[in-house]
Coordinates of C-alpha atoms and ligand atoms in Angstrom, one line a residue:
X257 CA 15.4 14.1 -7.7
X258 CA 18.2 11.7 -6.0
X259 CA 19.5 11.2 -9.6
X260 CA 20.4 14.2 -10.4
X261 CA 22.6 14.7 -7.1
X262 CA 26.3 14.1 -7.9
X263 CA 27.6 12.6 -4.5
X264 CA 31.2 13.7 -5.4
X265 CA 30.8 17.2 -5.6
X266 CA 29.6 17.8 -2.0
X267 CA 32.0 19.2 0.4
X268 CA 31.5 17.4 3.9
X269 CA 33.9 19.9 5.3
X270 CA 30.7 22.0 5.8
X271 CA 28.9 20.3 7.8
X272 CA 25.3 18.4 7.2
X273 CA 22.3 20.3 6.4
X274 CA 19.5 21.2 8.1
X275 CA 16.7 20.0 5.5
X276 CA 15.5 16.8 3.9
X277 CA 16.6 14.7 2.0
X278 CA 19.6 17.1 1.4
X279 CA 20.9 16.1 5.1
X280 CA 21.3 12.8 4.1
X281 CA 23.1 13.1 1.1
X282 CA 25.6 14.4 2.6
X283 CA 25.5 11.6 5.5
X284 CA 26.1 9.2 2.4
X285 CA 29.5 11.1 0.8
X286 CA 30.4 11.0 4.0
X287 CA 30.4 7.0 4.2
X288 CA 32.1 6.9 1.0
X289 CA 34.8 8.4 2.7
X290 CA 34.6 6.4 5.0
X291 CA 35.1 3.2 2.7
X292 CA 37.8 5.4 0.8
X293 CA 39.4 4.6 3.9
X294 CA 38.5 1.0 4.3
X295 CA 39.9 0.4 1.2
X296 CA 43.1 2.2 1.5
X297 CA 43.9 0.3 4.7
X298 CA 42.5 -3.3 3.6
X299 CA 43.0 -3.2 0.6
X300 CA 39.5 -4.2 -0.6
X301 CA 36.0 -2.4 -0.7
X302 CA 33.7 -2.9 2.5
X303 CA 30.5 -5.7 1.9
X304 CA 27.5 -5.5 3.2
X305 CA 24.5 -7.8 3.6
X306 CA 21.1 -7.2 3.9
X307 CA 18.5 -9.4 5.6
X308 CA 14.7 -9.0 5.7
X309 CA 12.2 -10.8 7.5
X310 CA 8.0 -10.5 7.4
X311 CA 6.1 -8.4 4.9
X312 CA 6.7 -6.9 1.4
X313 CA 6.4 -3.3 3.1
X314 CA 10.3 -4.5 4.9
X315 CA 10.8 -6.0 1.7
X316 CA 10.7 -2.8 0.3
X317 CA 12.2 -1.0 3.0
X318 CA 15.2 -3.1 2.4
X319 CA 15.7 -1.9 -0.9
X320 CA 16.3 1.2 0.4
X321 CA 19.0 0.4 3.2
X322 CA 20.5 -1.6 -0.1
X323 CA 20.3 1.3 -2.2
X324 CA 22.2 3.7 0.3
X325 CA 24.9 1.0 1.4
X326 CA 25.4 0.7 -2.4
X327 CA 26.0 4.7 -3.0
X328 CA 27.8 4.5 0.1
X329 CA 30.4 2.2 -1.9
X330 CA 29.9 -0.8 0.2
X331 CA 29.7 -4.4 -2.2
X332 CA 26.9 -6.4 -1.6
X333 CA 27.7 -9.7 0.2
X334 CA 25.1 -12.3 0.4
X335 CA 26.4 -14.3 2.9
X336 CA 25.8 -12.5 6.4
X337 CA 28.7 -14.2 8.2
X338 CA 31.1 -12.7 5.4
X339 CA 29.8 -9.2 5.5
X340 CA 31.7 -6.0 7.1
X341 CA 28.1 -4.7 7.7
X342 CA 24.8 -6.6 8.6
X343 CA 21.6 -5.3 8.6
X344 CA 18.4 -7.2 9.8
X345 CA 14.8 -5.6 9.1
X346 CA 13.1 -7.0 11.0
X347 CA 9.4 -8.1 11.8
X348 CA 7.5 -8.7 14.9
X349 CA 4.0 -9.4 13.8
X350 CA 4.1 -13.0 14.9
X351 CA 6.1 -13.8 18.4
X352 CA 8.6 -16.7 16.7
X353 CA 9.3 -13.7 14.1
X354 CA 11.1 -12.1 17.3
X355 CA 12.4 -15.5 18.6
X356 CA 14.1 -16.1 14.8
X357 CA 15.8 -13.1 15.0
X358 CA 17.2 -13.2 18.3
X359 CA 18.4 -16.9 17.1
X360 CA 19.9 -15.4 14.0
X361 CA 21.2 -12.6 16.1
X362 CA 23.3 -15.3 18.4
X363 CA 24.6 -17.1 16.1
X364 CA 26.0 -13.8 14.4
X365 CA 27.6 -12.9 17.2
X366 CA 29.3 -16.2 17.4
X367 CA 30.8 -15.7 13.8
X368 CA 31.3 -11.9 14.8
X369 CA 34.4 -13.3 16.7
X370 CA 36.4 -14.3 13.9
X371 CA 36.1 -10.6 12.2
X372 CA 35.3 -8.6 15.2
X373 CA 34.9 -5.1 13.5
X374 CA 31.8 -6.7 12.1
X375 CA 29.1 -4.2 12.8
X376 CA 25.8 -5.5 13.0
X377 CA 22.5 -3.2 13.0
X378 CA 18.9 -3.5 13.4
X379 CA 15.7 -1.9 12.5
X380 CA 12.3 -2.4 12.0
X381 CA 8.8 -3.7 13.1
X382 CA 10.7 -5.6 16.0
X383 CA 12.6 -2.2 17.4
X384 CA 9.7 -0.4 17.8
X385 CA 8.1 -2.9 20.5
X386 CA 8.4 -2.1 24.2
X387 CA 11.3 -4.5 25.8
X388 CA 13.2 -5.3 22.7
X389 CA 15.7 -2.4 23.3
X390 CA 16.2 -3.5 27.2
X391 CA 17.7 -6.9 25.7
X392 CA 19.6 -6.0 23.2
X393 CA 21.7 -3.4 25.6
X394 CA 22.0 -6.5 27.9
X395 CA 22.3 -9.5 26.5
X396 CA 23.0 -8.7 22.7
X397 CA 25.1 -5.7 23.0
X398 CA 27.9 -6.6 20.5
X399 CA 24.9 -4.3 18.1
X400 CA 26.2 -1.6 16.8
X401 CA 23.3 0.2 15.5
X402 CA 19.5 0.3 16.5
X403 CA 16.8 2.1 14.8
X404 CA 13.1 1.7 14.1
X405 CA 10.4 2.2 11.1
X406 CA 9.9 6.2 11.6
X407 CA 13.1 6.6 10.5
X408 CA 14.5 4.7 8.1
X409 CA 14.8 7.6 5.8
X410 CA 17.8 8.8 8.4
X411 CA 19.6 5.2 7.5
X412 CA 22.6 7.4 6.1
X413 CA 23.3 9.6 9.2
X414 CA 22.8 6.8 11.1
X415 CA 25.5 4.9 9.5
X416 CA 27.8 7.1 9.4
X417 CA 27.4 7.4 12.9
X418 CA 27.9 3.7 13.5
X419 CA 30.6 3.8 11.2
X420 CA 32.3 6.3 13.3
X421 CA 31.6 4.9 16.7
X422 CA 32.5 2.1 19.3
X423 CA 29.5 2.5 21.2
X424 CA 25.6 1.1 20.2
X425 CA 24.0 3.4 18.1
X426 CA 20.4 3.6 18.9
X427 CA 17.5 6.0 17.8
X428 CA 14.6 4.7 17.8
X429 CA 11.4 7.3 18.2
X430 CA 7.8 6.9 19.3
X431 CA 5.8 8.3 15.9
X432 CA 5.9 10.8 13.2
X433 CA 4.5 12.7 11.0
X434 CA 7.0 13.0 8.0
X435 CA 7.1 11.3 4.9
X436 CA 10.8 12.1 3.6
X437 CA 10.8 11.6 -0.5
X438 CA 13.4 10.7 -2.7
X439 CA 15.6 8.8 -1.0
X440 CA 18.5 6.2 -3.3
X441 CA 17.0 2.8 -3.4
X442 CA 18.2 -0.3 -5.1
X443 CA 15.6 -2.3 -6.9
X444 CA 15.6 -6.2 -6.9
X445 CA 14.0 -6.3 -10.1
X446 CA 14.5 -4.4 -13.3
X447 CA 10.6 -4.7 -14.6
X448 CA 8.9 -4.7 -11.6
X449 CA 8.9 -2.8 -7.8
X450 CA 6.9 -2.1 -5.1
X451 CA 5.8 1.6 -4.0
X452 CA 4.3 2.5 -1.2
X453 CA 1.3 4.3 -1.3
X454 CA 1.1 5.0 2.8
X455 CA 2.7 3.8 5.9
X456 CA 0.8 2.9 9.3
X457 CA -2.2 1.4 10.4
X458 CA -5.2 3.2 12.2
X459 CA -7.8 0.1 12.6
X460 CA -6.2 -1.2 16.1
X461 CA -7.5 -5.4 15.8
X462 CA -7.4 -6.2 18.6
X463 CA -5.2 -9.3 18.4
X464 CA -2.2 -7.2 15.7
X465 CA 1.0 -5.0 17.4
X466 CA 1.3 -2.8 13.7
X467 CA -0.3 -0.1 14.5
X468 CA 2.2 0.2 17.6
X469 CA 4.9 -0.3 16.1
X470 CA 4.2 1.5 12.3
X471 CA 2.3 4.2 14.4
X472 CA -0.2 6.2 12.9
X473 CA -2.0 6.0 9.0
X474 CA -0.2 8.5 6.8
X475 CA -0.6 8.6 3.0
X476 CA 1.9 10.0 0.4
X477 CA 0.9 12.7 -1.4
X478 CA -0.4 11.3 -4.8
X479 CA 1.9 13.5 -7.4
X480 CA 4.9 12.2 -5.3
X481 CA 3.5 8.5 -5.9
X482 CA 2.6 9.5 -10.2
X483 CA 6.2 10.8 -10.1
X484 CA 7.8 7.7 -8.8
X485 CA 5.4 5.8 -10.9
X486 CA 6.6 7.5 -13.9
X487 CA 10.1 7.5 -13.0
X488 CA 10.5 3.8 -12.5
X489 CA 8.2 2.9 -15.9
X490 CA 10.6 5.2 -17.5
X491 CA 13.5 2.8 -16.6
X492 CA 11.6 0.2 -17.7
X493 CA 9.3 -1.0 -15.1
X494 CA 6.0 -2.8 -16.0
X495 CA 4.4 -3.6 -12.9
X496 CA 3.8 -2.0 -10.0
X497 CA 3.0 -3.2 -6.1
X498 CA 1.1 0.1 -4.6
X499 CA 1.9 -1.1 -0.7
X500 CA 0.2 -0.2 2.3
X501 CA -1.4 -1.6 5.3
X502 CA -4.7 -0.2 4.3
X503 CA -4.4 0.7 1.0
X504 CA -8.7 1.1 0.8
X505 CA -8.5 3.8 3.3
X506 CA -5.3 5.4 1.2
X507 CA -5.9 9.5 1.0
X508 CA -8.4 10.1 3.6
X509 CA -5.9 12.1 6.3
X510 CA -4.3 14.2 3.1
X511 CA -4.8 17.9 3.1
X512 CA -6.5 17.4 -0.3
X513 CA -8.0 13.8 0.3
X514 CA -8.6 11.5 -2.8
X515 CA -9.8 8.0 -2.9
X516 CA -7.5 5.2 -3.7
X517 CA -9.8 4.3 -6.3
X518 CA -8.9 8.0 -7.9
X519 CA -5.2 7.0 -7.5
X520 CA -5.4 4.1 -9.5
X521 CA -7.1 5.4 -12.2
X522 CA -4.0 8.3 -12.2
X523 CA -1.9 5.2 -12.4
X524 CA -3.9 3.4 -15.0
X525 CA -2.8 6.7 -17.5
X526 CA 1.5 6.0 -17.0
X527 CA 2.5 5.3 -20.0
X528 CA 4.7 2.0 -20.4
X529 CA 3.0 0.5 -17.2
X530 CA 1.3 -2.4 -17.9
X531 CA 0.2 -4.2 -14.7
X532 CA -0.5 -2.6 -11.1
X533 CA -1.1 -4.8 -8.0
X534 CA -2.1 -3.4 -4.4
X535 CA -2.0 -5.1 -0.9
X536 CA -3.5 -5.3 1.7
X537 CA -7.1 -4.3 1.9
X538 CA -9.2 -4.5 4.5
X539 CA -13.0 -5.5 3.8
X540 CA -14.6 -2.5 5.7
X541 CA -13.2 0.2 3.5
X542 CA -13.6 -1.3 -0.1
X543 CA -15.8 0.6 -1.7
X544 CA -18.0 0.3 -4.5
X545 CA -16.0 3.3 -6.4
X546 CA -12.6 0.4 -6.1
X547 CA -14.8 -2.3 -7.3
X548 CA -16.1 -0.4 -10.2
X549 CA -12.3 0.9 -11.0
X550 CA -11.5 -3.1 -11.0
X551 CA -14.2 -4.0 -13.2
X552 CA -12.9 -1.2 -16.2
X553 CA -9.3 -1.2 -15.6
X554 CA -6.9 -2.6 -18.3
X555 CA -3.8 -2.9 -16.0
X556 CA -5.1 -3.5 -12.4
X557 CA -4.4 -7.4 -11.7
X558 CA -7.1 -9.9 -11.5
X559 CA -6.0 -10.8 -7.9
X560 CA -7.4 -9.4 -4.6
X561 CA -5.8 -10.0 -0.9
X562 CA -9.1 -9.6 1.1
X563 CA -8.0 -10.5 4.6
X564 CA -11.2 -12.6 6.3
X565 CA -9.3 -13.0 9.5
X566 CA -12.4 -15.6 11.2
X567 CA -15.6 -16.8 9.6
X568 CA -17.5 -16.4 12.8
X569 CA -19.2 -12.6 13.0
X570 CA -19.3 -13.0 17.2
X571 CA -14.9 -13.7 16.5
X572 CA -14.5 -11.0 14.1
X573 CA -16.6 -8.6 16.6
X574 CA -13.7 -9.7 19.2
X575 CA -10.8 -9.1 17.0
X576 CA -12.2 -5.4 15.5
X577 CA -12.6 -5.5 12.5
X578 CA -16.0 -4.3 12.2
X579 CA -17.8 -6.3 9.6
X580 CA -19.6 -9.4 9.9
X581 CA -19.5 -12.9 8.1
X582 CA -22.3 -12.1 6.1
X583 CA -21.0 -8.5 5.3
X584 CA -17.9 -10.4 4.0
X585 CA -19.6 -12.7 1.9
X586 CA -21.3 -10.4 0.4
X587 CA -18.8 -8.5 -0.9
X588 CA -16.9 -11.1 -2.2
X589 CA -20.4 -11.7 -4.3
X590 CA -20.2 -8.4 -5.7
X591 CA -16.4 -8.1 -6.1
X592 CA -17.2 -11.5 -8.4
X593 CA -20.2 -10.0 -10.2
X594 CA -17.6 -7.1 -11.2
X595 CA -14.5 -9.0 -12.2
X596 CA -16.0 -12.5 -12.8
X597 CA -12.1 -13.8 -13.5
X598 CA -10.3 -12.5 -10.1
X599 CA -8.4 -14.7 -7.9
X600 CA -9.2 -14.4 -4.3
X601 CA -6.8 -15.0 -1.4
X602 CA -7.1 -14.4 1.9
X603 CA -5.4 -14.5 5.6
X604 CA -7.1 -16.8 8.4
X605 CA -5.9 -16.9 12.0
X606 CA -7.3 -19.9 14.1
X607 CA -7.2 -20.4 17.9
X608 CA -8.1 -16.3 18.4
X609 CA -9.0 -15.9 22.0
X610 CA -12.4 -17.2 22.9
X611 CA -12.7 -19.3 19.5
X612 CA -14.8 -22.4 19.9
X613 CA -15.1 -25.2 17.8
X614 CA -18.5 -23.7 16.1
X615 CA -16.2 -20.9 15.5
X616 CA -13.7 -22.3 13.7
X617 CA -16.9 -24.3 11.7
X618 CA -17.6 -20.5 10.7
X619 CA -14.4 -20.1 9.3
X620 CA -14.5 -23.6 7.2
X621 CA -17.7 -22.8 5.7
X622 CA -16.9 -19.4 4.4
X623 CA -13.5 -21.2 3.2
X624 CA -15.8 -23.6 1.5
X625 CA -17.9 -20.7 0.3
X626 CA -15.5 -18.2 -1.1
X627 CA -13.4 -20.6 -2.5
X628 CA -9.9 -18.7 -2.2
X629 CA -7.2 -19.6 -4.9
X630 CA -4.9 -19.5 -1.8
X631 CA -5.5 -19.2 2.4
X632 CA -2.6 -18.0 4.6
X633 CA -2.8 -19.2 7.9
X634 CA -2.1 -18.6 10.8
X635 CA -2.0 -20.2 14.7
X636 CA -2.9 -17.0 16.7
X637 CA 0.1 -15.4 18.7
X638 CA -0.3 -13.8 22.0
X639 CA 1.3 -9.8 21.2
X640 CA 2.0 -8.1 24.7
X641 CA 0.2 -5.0 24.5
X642 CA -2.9 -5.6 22.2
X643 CA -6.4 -6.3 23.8
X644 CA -6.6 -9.7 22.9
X645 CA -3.3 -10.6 24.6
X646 CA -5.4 -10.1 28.0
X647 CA -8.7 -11.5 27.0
X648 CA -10.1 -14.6 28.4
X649 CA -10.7 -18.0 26.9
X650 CA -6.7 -18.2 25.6
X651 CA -7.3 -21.5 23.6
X652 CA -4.8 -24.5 24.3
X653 CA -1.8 -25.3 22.3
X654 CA -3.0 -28.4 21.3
X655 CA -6.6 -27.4 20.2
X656 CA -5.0 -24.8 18.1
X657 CA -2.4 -27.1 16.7
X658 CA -5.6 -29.0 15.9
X659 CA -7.8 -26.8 14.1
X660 CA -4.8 -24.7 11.8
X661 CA -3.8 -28.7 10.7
X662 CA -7.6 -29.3 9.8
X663 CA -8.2 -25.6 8.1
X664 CA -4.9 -26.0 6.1
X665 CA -5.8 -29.5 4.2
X666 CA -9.7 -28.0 3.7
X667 CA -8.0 -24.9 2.0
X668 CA -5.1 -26.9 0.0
X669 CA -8.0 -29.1 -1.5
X670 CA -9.8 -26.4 -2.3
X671 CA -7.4 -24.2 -4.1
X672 CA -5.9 -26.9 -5.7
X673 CA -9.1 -26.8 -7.5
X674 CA -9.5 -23.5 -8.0
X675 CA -6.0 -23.3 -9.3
X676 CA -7.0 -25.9 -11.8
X677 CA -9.9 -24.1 -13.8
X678 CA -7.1 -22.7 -16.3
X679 CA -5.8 -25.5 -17.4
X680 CA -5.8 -25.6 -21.3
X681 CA -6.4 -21.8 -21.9
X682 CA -3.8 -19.2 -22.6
X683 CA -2.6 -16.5 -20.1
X684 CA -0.4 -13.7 -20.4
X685 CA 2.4 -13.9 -18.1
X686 CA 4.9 -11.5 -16.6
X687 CA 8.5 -13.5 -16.9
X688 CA 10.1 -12.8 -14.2
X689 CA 13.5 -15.6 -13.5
X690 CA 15.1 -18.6 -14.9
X691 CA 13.5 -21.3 -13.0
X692 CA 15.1 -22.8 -10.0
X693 CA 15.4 -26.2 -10.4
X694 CA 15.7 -26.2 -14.1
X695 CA 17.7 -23.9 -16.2
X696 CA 15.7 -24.7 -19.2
X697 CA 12.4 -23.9 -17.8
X698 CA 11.7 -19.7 -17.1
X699 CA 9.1 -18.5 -14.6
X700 CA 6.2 -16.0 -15.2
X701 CA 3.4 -14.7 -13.3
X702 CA -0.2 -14.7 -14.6
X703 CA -2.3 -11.5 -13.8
X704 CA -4.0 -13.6 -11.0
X705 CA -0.7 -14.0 -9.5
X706 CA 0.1 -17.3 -10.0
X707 CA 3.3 -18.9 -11.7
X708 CA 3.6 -20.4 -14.4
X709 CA 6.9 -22.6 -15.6
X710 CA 7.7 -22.9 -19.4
X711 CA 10.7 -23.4 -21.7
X712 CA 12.2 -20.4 -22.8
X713 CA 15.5 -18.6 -22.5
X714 CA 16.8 -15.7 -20.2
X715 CA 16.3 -13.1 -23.2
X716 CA 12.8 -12.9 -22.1
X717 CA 12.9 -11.7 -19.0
X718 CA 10.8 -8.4 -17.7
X719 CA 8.6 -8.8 -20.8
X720 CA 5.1 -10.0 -20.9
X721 CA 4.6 -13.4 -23.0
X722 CA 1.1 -15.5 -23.7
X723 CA 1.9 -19.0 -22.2
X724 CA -0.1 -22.1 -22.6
X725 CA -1.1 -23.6 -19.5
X726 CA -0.9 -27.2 -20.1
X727 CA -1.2 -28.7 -16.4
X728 CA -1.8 -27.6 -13.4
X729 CA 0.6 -28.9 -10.4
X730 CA -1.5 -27.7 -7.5
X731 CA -0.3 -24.2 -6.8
X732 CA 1.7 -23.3 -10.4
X733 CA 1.4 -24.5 -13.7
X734 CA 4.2 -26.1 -16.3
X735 CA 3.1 -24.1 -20.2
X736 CA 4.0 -23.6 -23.5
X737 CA 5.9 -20.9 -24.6
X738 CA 4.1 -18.7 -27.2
X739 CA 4.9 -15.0 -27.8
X740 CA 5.8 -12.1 -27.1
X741 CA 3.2 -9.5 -26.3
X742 CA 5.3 -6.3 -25.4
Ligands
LIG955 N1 -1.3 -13.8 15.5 C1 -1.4 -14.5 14.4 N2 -1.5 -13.9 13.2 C2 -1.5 -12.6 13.1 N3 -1.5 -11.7 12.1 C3 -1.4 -10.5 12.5 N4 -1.3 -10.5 13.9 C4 -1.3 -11.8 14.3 C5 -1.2 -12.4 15.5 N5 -1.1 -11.8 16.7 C6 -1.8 -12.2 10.7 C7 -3.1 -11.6 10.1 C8 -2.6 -10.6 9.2 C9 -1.3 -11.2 8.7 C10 -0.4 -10.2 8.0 O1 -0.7 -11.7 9.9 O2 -3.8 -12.6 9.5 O3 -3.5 -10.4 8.1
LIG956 FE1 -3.0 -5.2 11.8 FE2 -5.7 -4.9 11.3 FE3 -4.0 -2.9 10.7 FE4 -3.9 -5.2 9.3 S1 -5.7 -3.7 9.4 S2 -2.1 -4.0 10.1 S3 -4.4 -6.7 10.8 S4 -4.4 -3.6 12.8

């Protein structure tokens, strides 16, 4: 295990090698002497900031690149304009995703000329997509590093190679088949993290650019997950995120397969874990086995993300994803029947190729129908390279404009009664920050993911507390403090 390797005592005289993760080990001391050096001639460590856009897959991705810079010796800087070293993960699931970045990017460079030995890198979603390294060599090429999502687990030999060079870094490669283990991360929270269960995407919709640019599904094998599992609940760690972009087809492609439904209930036995959460599924692999898991567990969530996508079976046939509106509604029927308290959420794109206005009256009545504690939405955007980017019947601007405006207030009325229905009962809560706005006030998270504010002090923290939900403010609730339950 990474913990037990003591940086210091390897000898970089000899060269990397060969084998993971041993190779990058010794990519890390490496840094470190390269910010012995730093320091020596500026007098102050190196800082680096870390900047993540899209999905809580980069999110925890991040806290990997964090958890290397960190070993490396480098200070964590939150502000990117003062950093020695910026990294942006990025995401390119949505085209303005790209166009933030390459605005962020700009105005980087701009403050890159006050401190020009600023070196800026990027990885990610957005460097696997065909074109993006053709404009960064000509019209952002003040980059110093480039690399994608297949190998993030090389981050250290990268940087050290940046750290060493004048030139662009870049290595950015097509797929792969390895899942490298063990590699230093640094979590945001103490009591809670994510771990990913499996990386790719296999299901091709027609309209989404992941399975391009995340290549092929690959699952970890699951006594490398229970170890990590263990591991973090033996620092302390009460909930868990299992994270993949698939997670109901999780263990098929493994030499010995097992169901996801298996994994959790390996899960379920840690010791000291208290709550697990998954995302995302998708509707045509949950199985009955899951449901029936749900319905018994102690420690699984009462919160599912079941992306619908469309309401209208002739759209959904369009975008792939092979089941139909009623197919849908009836699992959520059955998903209800087996855990009668879940919260339901959901992502909705509108203005999908070919979508007509009966179309999107699909989608409103099986928003109506389902009644999701909370909608994401989405206007559709046009991904060079999937089959829907070519299909006919592109829907205007202004209709789409139109329709997401009209979806959104159906499904904020909606939830906001939903949301509601707990008012007056008493919920255990995760307690996760001091709030915001108001020191007084902490902030905890119910089992059916939503928050909760309440008076209480920082002490509590990272434990689970019952709360007394006194009124509902839409989307969160202000409660009671009561006590602790562990
Ligand atoms: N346009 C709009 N939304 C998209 N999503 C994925 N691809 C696109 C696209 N091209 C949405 C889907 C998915 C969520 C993560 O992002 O709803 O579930
Ligand atoms: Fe994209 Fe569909 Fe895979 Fe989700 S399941 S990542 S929407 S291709």
């Amino acid at each position: 295990m990474y913990n037990e390797i003591d940086l210091d005592k390897i000898d970089i005289t000899l060269g990397p090698p060969a084998k993971e993760p041993a190779r990058q080990y010794y990519f890390i001391a490496r840094c470190r002497e390269w910010v012995r050096d730093f320091e020596q001639r500026n007098g102050r460590v190196p800082n680096s900031c870390v900047t993540t856009f899209g999905c809580q897959m980069n999110a925890r991705d991040s806290e990997k690149l964090e958890g290397v810079l960190k070993q490396a010796g480098f200070a964590a800087e939150p502000d990117e304009r003062k950093a020695d070293f910026v990294i942006f993960n990025t995401c390119t699931v949505r085209e303005n995703a790209n166009q933030r970045l390459y605005g962020r990017l700009g105005q980087l460079g701009r403050s890159r000329k006050r401190n020009p030995d600023m070196k800026i890198a990027l990885c990610g979603c957005m460097m696997q997509e065909a074109g993006v390294l053709e404009k960064l060599k000509k019209s952002y090429s003040f980059v110093s590093l480039v690399f994608g999502t297949h190998n993030i687990y090389k981050f250290p030999e990268l940087l050290s190679a940046c750290l060493d060079s004048d030139r662009m870094v870049i290595d950015v490669w097509e797929d792969t088949d390895q899942i490298v283990e063990d590699i230093p991360s640094e979590r945001k929270f103490s009591f809670k993290s994510g771990v990913n269960i499996m990386t790719g995407c296999n299901n091709f919709c027609s309209y989404c650019i992941v399975p391009y640019v995340r290549g092929r599904e690959r699952s970890r094998r699951p006594e490398d997950i229970l170890r990590e599992i263990k591991s973090l609940a033996a620092d302390g760690v009460v909930e868990v995120m299992l994270l993949g972009q698939n997670v109901n087809s999780y263990g098929k492609t493994l030499e010995d397969p097992i169901t996801f439904a298996q994994l959790l209930t390996e899960i379920e036995r840690i010791d000291g874990l208290e709550r697990i959460r998954f995302m995302t599924s998708h509707p045509k692999d949950l199985s009955d086995e899951l449901i029936q898991v749900m319905g018994s567990s102690q420690k699984i969530c009462r919160h599912l993300h079941l992306p619908v996508q469309s309401g209208s079976t002739r759209i959904l046939e369009r975008m792939n994803r092979r089941y139909t509106k009623e197919q849908y509604l009836e699992l959520t029927e059955k998903i209800r029947r087996a855990v009668p308290d879940i919260s339901l959420t959901t992502d909705i794109i509108v203005g999908f190729p070919g979508e007509t206005e009966e179309d999107f009256q699909e989608t409103l009545d099986i928003v109506r129908r389902v009644r999701y504690d909370a909608v994401f939405t989405f206007q559709y955007s046009k991904r060079s390279g999937t089959p829907a980017a070519v299909m006919d019947g592109q829907v205007a601007p202004e209709v789409v404009k139109d329709r997401f405006d009209r979806l959104l207030s159906e499904v904020q009325s909606i939830s906001a009664e939903v949301c509601s229905v707990h008012t007056g009962s008493v919920q255990e809560v995760l307690v996760e920050s001091v709030n915001d706005h108001d020191p007084s006030l902490l902030t905890g998270r119910m089992s059916n993911n939503l928050l909760v504010h309440f008076p209480g002090d920082a002490s509590l923290i990272g434990k689970l507390y019952s709360v007394r939900l006194k009124e509902c403010r839409g989307f969160y609730y202000l409660g009671e403090g009561g006590q602790i339950i562990s």
